[in-house]
mmCIF file of C-alpha atoms in Angstrom:
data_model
loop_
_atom_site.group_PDB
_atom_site.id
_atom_site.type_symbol
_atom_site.label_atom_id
_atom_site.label_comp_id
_atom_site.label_asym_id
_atom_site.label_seq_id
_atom_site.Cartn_x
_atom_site.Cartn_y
_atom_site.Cartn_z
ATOM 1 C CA UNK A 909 -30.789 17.925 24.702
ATOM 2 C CA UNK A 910 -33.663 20.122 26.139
ATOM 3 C CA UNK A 911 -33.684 23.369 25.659
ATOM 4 C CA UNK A 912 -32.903 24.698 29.422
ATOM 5 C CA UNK A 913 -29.471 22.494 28.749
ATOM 6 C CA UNK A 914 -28.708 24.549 25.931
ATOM 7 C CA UNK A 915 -29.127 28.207 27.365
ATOM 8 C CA UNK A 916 -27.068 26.456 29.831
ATOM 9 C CA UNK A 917 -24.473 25.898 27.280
ATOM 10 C CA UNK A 918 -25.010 29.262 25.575
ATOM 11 C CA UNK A 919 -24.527 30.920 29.100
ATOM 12 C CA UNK A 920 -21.402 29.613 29.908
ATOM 13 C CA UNK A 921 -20.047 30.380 26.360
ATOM 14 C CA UNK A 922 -20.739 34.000 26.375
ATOM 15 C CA UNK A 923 -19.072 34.077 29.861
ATOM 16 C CA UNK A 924 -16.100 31.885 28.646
ATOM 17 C CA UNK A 925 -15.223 34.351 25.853
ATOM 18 C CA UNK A 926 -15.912 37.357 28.458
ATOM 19 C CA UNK A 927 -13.028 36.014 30.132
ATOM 20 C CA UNK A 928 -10.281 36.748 27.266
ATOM 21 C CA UNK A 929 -11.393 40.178 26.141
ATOM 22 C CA UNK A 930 -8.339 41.937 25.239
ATOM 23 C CA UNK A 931 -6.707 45.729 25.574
ATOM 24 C CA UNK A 932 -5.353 45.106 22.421
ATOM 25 C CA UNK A 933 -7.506 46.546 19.355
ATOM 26 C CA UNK A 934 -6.179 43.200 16.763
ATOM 27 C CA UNK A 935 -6.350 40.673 19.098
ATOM 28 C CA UNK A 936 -10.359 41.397 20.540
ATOM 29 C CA UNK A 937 -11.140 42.166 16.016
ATOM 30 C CA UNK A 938 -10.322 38.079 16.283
ATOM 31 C CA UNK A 939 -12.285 37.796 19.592
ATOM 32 C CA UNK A 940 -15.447 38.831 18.415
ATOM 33 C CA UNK A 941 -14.759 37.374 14.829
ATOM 34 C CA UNK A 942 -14.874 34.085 16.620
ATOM 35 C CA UNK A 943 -17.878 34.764 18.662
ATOM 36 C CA UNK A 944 -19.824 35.808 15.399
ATOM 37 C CA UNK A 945 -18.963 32.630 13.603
ATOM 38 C CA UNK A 946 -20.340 30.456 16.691
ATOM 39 C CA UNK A 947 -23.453 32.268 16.474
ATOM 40 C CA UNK A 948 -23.543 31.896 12.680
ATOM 41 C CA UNK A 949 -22.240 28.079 12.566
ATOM 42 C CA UNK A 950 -25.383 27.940 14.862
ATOM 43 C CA UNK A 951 -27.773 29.024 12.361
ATOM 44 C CA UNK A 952 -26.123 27.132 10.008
ATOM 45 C CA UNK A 953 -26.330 23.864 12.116
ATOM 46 C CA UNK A 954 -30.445 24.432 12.616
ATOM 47 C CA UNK A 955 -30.630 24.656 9.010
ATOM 48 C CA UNK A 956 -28.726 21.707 7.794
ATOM 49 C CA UNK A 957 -30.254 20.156 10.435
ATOM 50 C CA UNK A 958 -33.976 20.708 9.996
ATOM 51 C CA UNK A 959 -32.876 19.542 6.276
ATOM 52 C CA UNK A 960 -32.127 16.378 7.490
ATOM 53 C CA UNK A 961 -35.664 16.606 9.857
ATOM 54 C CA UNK A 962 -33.894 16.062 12.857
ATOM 55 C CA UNK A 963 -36.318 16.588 15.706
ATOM 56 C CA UNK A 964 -36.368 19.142 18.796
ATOM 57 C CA UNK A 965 -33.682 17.457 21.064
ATOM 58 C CA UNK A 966 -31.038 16.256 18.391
ATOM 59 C CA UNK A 967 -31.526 20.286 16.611
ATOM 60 C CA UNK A 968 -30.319 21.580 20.590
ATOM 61 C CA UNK A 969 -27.489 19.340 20.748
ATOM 62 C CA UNK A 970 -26.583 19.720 17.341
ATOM 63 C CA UNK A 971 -26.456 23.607 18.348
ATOM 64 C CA UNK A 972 -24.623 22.468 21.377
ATOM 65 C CA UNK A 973 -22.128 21.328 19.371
ATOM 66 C CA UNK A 974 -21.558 24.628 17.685
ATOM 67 C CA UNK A 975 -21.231 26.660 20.738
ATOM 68 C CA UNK A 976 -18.819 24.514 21.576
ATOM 69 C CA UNK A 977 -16.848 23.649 18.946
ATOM 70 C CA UNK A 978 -14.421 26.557 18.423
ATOM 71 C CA UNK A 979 -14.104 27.337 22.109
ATOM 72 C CA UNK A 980 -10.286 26.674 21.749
ATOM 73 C CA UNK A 981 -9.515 29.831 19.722
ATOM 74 C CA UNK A 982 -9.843 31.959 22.772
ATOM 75 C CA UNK A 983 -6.874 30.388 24.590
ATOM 76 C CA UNK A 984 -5.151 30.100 21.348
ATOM 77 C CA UNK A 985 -5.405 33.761 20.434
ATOM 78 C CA UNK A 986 -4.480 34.970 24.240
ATOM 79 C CA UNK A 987 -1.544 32.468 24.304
ATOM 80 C CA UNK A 988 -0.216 32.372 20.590
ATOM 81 C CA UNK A 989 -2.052 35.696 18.592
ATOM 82 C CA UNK A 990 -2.745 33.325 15.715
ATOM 83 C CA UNK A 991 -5.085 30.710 14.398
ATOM 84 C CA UNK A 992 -2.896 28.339 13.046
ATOM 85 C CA UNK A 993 -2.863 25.316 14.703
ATOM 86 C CA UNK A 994 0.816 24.424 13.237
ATOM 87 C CA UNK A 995 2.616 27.096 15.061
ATOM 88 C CA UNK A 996 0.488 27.343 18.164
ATOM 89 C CA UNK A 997 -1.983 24.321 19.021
ATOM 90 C CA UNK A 998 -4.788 22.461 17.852
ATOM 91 C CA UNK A 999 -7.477 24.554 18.842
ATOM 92 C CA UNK A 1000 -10.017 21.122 19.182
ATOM 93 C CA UNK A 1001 -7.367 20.039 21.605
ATOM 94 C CA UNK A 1002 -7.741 23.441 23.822
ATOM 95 C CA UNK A 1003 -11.239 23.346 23.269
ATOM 96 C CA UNK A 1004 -11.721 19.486 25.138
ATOM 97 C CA UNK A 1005 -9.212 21.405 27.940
ATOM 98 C CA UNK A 1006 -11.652 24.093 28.099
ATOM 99 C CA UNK A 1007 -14.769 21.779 28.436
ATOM 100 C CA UNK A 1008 -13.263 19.442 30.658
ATOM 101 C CA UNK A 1009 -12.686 22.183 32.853
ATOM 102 C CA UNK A 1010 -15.933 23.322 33.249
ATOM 103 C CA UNK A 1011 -17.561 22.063 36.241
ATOM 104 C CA UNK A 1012 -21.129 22.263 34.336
ATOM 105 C CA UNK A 1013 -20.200 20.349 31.417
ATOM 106 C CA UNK A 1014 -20.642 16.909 33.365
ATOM 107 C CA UNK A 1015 -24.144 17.969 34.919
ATOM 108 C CA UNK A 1016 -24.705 16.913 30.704
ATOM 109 C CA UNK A 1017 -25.575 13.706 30.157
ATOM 110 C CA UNK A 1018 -22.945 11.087 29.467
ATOM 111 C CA UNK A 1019 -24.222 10.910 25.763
ATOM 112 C CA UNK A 1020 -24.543 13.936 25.284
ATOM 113 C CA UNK A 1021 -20.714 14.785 26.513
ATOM 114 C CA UNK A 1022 -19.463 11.439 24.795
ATOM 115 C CA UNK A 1023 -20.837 13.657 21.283
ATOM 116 C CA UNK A 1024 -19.986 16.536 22.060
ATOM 117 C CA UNK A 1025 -16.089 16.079 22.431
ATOM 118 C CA UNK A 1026 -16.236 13.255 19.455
ATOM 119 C CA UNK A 1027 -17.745 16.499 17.269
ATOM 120 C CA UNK A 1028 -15.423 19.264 18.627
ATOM 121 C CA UNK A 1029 -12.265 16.956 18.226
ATOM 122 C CA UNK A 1030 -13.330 16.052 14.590
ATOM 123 C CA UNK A 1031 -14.568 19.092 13.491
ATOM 124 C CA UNK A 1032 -11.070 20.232 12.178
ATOM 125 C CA UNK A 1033 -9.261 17.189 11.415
ATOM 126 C CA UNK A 1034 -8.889 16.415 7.732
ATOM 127 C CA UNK A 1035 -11.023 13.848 7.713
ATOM 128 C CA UNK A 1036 -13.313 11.462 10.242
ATOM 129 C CA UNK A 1037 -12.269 8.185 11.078
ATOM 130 C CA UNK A 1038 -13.817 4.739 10.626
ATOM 131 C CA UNK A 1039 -15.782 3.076 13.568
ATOM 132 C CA UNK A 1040 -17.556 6.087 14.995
ATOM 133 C CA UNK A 1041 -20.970 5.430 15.799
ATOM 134 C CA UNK A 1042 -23.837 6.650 13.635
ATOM 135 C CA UNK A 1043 -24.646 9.484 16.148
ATOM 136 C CA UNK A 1044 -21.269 10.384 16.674
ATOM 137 C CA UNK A 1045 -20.877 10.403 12.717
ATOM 138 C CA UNK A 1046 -24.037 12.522 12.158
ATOM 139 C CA UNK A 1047 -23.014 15.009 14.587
ATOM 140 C CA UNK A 1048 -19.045 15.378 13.355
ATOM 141 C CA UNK A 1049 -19.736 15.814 10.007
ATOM 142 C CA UNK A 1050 -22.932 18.249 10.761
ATOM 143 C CA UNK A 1051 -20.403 20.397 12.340
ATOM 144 C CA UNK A 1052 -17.630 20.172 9.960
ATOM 145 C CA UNK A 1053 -20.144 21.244 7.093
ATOM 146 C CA UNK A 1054 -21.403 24.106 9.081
ATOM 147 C CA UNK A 1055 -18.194 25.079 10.303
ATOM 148 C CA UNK A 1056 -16.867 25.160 6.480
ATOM 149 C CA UNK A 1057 -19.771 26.844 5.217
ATOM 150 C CA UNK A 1058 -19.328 30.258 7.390
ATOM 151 C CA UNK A 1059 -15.387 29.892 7.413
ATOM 152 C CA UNK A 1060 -15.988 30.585 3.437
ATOM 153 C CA UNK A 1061 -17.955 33.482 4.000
ATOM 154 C CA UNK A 1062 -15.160 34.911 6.860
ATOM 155 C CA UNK A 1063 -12.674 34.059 4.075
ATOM 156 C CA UNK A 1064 -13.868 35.732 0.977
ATOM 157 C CA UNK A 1065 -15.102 38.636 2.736
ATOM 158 C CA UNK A 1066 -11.369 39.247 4.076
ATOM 159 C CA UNK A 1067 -9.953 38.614 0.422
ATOM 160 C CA UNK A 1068 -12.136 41.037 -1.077
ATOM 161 C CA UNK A 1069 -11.288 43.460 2.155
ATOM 162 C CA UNK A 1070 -7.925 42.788 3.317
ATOM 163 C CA UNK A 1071 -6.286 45.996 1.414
ATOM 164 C CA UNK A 1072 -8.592 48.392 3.418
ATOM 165 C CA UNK A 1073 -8.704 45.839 6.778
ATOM 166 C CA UNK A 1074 -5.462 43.444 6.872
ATOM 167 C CA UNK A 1075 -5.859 40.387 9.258
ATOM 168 C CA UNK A 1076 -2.374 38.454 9.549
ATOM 169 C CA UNK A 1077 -4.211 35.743 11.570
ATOM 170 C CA UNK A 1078 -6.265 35.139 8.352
ATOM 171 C CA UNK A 1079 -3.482 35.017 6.082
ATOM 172 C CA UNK A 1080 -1.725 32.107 7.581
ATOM 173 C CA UNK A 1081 1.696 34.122 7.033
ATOM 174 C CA UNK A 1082 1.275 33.515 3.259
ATOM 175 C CA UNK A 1083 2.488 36.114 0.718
ATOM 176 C CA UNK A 1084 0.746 36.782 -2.592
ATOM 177 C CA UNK A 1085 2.449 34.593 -5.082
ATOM 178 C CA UNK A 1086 2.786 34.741 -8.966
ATOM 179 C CA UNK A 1087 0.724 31.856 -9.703
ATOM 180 C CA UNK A 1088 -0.808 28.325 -8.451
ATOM 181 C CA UNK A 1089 1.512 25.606 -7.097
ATOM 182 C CA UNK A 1090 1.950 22.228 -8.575
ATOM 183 C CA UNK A 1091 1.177 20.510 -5.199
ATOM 184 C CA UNK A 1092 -1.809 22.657 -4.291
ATOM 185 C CA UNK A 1093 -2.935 21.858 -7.813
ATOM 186 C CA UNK A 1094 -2.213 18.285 -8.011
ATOM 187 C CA UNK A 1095 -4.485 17.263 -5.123
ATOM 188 C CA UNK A 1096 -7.341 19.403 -6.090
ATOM 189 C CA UNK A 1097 -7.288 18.102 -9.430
ATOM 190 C CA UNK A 1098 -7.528 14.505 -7.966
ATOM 191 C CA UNK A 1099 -10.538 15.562 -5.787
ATOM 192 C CA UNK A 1100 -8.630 16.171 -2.774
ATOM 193 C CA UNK A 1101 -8.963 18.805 -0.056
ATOM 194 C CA UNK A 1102 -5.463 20.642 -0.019
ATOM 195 C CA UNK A 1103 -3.834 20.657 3.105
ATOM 196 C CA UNK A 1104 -2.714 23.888 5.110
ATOM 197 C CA UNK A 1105 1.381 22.391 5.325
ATOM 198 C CA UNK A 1106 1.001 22.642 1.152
ATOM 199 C CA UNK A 1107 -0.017 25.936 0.591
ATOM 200 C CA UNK A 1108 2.797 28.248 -0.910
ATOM 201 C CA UNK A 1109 0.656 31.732 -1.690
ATOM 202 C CA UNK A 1110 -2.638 33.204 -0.812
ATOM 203 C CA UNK A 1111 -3.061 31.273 -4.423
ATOM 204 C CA UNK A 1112 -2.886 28.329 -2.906
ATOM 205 C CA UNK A 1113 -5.284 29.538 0.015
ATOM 206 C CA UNK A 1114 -7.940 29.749 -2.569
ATOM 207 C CA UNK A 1115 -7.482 26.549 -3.701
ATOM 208 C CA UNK A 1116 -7.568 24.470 -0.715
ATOM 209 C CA UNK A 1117 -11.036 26.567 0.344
ATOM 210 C CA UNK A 1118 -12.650 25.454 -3.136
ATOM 211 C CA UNK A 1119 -11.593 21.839 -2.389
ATOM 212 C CA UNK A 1120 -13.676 21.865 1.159
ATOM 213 C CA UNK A 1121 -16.018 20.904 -1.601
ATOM 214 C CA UNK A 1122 -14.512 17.406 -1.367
ATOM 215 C CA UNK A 1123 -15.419 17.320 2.102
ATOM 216 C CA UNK A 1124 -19.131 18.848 2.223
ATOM 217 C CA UNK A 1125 -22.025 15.837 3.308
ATOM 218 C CA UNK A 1126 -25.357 17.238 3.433
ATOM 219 C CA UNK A 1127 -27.413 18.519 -0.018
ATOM 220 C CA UNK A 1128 -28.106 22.028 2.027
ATOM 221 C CA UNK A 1129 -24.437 22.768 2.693
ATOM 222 C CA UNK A 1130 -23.837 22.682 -1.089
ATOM 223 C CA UNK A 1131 -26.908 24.268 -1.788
ATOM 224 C CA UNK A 1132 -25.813 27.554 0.451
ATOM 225 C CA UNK A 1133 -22.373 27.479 -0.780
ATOM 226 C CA UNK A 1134 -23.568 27.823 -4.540
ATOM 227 C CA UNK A 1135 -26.434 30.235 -3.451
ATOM 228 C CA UNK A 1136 -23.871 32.678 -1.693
ATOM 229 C CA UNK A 1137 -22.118 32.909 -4.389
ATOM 230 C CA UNK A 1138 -19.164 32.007 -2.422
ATOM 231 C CA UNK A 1139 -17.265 29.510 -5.403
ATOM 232 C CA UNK A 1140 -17.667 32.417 -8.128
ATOM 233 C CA UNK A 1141 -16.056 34.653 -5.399
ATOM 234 C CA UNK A 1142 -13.036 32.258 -5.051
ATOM 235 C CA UNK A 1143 -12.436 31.421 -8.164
ATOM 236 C CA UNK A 1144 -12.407 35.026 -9.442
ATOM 237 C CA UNK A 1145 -9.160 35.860 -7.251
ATOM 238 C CA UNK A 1146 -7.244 33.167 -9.261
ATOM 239 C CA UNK A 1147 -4.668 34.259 -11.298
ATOM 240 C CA UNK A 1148 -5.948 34.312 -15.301
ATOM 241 C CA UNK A 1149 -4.366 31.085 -17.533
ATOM 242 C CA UNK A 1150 -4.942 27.741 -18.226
ATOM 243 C CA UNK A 1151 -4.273 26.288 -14.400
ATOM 244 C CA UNK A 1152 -7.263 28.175 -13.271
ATOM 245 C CA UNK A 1153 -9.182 27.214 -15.986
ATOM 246 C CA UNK A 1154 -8.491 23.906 -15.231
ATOM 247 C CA UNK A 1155 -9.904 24.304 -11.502
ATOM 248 C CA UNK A 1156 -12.813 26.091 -12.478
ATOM 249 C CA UNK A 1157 -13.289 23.004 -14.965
ATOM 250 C CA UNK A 1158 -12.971 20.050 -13.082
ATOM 251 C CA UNK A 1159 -14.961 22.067 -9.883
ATOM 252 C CA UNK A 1160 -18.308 22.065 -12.080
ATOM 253 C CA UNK A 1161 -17.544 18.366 -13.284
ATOM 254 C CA UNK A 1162 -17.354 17.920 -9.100
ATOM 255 C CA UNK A 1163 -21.029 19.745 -9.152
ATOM 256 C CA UNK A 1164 -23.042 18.548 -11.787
ATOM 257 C CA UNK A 1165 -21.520 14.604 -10.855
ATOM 258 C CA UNK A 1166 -22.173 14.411 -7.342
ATOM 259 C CA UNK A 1167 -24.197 17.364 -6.320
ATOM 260 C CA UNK A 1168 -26.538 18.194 -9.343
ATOM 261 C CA UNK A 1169 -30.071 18.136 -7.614
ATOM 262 C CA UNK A 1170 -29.076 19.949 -5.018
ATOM 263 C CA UNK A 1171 -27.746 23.138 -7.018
ATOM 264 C CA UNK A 1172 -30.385 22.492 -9.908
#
């Protein structure tokens, strides 16, 4: 992608959110939340990216990708005033509507387009399927890394803020809970991301954002997660006993076994 194409992109996704500014105080807070975490997932796709030396044109389209790739939450928030996809819609879904609807999306070319939707569909899905192409891999999981990595930082900064500055779109409707539950535990003690349908207390919540560690493919991701300090953060909302000593455990085997020279 050249670079005109992508201020091209840029352009119509500043005028896109534009379009569902909100009267109401709670609902534009999760507006402009969104449109800061495109900007950021940007940065954060440039510098996985250059990591992995992609050149000039792949580095545009990979930042393509990220101004596109949460365009769904806008039509989500205005329809359902929540962002989770289980009681409203999957916000890749409305985000394909929203590109396909855009008269300047097919003056891309077809390659380019064919990438673009594969990476927006799969950014959120719990996990990529066989038989995509190498591109289309590359591109899906550079966006579901960078996506993860500033959805932490949203995340913990809300935890360690939500007394002073609620956010029930955040929360997922979850209350606080006594403790951690077997399932959540179970599947991030067999190296699994936790699922969203499993999680029984804001507990829970923690858990299944220290298992996106499972899911992380490029050395920089893991690098930046460690660096900001975003695990220690997590792990020191847990509730105090052996369960979360047992996360905490098993996360640093996860580290030092797979990840070592790229935290070292």
């Amino acid at each position: 992608m050249n670079p005109d194409s992508l201020s091209f992109c840029r352009n119509w996704f500043e005028d896109y959110a534009r379009l569902h500014e909100s009267p109401d105080p709670l609902l534009q807070k999760n507006i402009d939340l969104k449109i800061r975490h495109t900007f950021r997932v940007c940065d954060d796709m440039g510098m996985i990216g250059a990591s992995l030396g992609l050149g000039e044109d792949d580095l545009s389209l990979a930042e393509a990708v990220a101004i596109f790739h949460d365009v769904g939450r806008f039509e989500q928030l205005q329809r359902f005033g929540s962002f989770d996809d289980r009681i409203s819609a999957d916000h890749a879904l409305l985000g394909l509507k929203a590109l396909n609807g855009w008269k300047g999306f097919f003056e891309l070319p077809a390659g380019e387009r064919t990438i673009i939707r594969r990476a927006v569909w799969l950014h959120n899905k719990y996990k990529i399927p066989d038989g995509l192409s190498k591109r289309e891999a590359l591109f899906s999981n550079l966006i579901r890394d960078a996506d993860k990595l500033d959805i932490l930082g949203i995340i913990i900064d809300h935890f360690e803020s939500r007394e002073d500055r609620p956010n029930a779109a955040l929360d997922f409707g979850l209350p606080e809970g006594r403790g951690l539950s077997d399932e959540a535990l179970s599947d991030f003690l067999s190296g699994r991301m936790v699922r969203i349908s499993e999680l029984q207390s804001l507990y829970d919540m923690r858990i299944m954002y220290l298992s996106w560690v499972f899911d992380i493919n490029y050395p920089a991701t893991i690098a930046a997660i460690v660096e900001r300090g975003y695990l220690e953060r997590l792990l020191s909302g847990l509730p105090e006993g052996r369960r979360a000593n047992e996360v905490k455990d098993f996360l640093d085997s996860h580290l030092q076994d797979n990840w070592v020279d790229a935290i070292s």
